[in-house]
GROMACS .gro file of C-alpha atoms in nm:
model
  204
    1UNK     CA    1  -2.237  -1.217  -0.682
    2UNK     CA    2  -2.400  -0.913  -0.767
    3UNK     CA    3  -2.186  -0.547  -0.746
    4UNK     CA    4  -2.239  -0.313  -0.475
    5UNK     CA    5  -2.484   0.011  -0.570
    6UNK     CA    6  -2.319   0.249  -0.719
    7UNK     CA    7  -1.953   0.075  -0.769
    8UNK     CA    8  -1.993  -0.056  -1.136
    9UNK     CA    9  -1.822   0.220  -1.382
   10UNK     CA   10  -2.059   0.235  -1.710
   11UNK     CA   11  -2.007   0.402  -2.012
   12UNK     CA   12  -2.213   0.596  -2.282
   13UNK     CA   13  -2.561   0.694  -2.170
   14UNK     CA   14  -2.527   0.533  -1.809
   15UNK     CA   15  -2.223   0.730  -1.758
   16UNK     CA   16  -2.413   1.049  -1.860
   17UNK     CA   17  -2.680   0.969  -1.601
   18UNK     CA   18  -2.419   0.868  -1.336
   19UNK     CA   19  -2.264   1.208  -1.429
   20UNK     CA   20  -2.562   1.432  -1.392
   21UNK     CA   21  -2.650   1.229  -1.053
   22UNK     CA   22  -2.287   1.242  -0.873
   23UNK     CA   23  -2.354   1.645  -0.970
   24UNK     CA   24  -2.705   1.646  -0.828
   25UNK     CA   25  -2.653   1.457  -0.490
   26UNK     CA   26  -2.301   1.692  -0.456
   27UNK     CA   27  -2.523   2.020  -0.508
   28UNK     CA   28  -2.766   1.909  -0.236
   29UNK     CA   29  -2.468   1.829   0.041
   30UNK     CA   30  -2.332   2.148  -0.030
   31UNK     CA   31  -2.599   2.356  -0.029
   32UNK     CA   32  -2.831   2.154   0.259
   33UNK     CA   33  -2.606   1.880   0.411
   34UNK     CA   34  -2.643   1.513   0.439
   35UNK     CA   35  -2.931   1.497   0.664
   36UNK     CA   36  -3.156   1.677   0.323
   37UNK     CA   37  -2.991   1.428   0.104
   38UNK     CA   38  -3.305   1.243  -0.067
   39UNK     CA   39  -3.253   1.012  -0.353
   40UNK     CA   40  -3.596   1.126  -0.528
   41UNK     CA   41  -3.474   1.473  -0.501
   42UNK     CA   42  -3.160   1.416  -0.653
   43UNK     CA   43  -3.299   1.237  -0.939
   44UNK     CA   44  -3.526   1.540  -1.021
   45UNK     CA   45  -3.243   1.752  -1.011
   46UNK     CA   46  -3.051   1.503  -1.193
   47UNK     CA   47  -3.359   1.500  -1.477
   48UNK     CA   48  -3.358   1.118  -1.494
   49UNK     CA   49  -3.604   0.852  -1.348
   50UNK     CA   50  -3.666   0.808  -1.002
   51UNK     CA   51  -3.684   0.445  -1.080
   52UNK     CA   52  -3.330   0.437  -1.203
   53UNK     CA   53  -3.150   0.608  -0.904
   54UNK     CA   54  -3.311   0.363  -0.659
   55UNK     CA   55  -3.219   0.058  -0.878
   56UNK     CA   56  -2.842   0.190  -0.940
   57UNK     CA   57  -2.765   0.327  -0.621
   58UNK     CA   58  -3.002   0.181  -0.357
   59UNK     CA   59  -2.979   0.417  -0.082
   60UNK     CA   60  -2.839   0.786   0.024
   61UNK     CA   61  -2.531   0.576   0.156
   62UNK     CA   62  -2.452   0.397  -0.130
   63UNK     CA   63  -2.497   0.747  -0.338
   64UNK     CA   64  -2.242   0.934  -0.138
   65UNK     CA   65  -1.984   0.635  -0.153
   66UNK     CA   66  -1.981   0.680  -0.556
   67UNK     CA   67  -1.994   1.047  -0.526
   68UNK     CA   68  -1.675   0.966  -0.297
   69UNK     CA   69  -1.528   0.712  -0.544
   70UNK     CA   70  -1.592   1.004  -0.845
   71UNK     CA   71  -1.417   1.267  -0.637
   72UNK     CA   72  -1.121   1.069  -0.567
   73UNK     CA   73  -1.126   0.942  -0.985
   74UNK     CA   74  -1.154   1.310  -1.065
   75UNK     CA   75  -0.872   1.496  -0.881
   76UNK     CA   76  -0.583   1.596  -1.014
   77UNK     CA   77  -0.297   1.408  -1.024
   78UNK     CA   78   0.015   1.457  -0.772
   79UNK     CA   79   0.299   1.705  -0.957
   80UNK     CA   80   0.639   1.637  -0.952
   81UNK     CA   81   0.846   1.944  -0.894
   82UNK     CA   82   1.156   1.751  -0.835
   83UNK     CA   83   1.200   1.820  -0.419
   84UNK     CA   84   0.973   1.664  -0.176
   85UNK     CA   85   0.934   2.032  -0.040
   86UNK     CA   86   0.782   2.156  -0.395
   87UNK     CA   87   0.575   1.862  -0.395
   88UNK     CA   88   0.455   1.896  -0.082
   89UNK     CA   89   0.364   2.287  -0.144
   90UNK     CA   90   0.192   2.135  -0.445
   91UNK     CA   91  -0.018   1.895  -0.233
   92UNK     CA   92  -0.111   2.173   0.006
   93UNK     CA   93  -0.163   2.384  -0.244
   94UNK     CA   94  -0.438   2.153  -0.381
   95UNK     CA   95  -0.585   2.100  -0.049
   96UNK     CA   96  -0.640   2.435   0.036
   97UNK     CA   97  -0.772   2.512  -0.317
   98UNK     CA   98  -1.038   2.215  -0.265
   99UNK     CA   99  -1.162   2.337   0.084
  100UNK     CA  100  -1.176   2.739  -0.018
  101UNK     CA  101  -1.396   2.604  -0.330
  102UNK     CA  102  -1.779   2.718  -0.190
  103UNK     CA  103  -1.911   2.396  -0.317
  104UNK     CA  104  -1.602   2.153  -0.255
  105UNK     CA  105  -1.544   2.282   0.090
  106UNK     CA  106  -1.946   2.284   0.198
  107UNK     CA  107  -1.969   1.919   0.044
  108UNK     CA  108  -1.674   1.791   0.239
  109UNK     CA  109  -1.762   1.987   0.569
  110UNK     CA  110  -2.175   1.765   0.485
  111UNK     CA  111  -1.938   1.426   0.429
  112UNK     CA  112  -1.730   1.450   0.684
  113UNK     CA  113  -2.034   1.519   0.926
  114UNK     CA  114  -2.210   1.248   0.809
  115UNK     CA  115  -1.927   1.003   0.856
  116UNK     CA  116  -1.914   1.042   1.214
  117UNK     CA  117  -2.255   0.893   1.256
  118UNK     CA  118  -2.300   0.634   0.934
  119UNK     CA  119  -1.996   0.389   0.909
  120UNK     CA  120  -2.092   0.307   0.559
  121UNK     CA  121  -1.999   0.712   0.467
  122UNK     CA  122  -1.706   0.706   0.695
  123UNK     CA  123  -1.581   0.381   0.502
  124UNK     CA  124  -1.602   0.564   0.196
  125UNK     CA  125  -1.446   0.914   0.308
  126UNK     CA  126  -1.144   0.671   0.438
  127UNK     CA  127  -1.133   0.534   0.065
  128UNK     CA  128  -1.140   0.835  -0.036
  129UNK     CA  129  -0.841   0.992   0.129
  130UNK     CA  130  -0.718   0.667   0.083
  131UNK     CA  131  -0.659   0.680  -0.261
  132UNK     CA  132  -0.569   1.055  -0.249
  133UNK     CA  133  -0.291   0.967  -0.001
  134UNK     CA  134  -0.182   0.656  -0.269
  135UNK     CA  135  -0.150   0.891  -0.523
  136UNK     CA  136   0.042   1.157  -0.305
  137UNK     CA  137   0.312   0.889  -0.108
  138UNK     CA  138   0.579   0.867  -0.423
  139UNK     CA  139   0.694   1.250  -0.383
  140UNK     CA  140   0.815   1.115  -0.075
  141UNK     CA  141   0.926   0.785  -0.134
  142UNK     CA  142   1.148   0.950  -0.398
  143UNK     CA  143   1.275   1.227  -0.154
  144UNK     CA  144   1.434   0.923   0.030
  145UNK     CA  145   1.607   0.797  -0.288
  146UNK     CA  146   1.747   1.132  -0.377
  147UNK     CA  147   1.885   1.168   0.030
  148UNK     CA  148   1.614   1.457   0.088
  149UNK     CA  149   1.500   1.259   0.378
  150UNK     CA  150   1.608   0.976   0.620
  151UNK     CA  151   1.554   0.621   0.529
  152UNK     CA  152   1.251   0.488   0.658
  153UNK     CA  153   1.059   0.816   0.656
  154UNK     CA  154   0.659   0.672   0.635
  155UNK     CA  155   0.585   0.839   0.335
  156UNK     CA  156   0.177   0.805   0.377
  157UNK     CA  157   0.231   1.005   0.742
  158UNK     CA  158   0.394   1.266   0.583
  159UNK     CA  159   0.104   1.303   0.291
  160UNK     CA  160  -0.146   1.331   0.567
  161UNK     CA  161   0.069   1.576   0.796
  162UNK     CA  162   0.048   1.809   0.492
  163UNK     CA  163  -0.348   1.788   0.490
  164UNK     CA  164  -0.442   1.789   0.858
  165UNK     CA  165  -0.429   2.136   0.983
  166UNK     CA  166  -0.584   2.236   0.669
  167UNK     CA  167  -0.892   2.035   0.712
  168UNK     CA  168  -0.849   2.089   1.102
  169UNK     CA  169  -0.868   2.466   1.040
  170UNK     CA  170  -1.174   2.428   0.827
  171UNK     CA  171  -1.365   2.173   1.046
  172UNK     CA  172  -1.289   2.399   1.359
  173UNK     CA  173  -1.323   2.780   1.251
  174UNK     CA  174  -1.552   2.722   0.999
  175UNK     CA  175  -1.360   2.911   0.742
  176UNK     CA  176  -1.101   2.788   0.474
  177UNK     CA  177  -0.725   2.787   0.485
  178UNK     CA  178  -0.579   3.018   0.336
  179UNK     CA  179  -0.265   3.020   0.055
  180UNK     CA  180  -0.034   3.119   0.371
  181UNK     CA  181  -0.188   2.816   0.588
  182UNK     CA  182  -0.128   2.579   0.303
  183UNK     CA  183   0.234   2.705   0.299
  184UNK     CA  184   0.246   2.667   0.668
  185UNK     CA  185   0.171   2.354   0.645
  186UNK     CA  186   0.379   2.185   0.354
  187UNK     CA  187   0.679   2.316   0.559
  188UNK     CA  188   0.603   2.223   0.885
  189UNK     CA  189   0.555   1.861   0.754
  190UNK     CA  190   0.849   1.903   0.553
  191UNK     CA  191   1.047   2.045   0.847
  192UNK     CA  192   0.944   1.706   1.056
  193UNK     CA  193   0.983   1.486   0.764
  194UNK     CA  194   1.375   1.580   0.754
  195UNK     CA  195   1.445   1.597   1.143
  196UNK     CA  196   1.332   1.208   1.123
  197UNK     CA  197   0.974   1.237   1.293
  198UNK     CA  198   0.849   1.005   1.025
  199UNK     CA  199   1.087   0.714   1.042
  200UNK     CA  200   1.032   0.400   1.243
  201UNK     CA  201   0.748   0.166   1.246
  202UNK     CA  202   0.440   0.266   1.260
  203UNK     CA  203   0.234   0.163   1.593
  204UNK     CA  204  -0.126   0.033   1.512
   0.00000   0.00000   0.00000
């Protein structure tokens, strides 16, 4: 069976023109949103066939889950500060970075617009934090071995309670956290981690 658009990783030339593209398609989301997204307009942008963005990619969906799949290869990778409180600072830190970029914080604000009306882009933006949150879970899963907080804390919960009011402040005031909301929010989720909020099974 055949790969998916977009989800083979190729090297030398191909990933020059998957490069260029991913950076085309992400200039046109930030600067005019999903609904201007149009694969011939990326690849002029992108200065590479027409012909070859339609065969490798297929559609504007399948374009925007690689651009996804790129972001989430591309970020940086968790610190470890040595206290699930300094991690977590770290991880907000990196958030609020991401959303105060201009063209980071416009492209998620197009993504995460688009998502709510095409499942195929909300499947990919829920890879994409999916990963992120992956990456993320160990600075708390360690915090529990070192007795920082109770056993059983869900470390994934306490990734995304870091995240949430940052993106929730973006997404509702239309301007980006700022240093002092990313600090607000590594200790509030911090705070909750150690009074137990976190522990227990998860409900589905």
């Amino acid at each position: 069976m055949s790969a998916e658009p977009g989800t083979v990783r190729p090297g030398g030339r191909t990933a020059r023109v998957r490069a260029a593209v991913l950076q085309a398609a992400g200039d046109v989301l930030a600067e005019h949103g999903f609904a201007h997204l149009d694969l011939a307009d990326v690849a002029r942008r992108a200065e590479v066939g027409k012909t070859t963005v339609y065969r490798r990619w297929g559609s504007v969906t399948g374009l925007v889950a690689d651009l996804l799949a790129d972001m989430a290869e591309q970020s940086l990778p968790r610190e470890d500060t040595g206290t699930v409180l300094g991690d977590l600072r770290a991880n907000a830190r990196l958030v609020q970075r991401t959303l105060a970029d201009p063209r980071q914080g416009a492209l998620f604000r197009a993504v995460i617009a688009a998502a709510t009306c095409d499942e195929r882009t909300a499947q990919a933006l829920r890879r994409f934090y999916d990963i992120r949150v992956a990456e993320w879970a160990p600075c708390v899963q360690q915090g529990v071995e070192r007795g920082e907080l109770p056993p059983g804390t869900d470390a994934e919960d306490v990734v995304r309670a870091v995240s949430a009011p940052l993106y929730y402040a973006l997404l509702t005031t239309g301007t980006a956290p700022t240093p002092a909301a990313a600090e607000r929010a590594a200790q509030a989720a911090h705070a909750a981690a150690t009074a137990g909020v976190y522990t227990g099974r998860r409900e589905d």
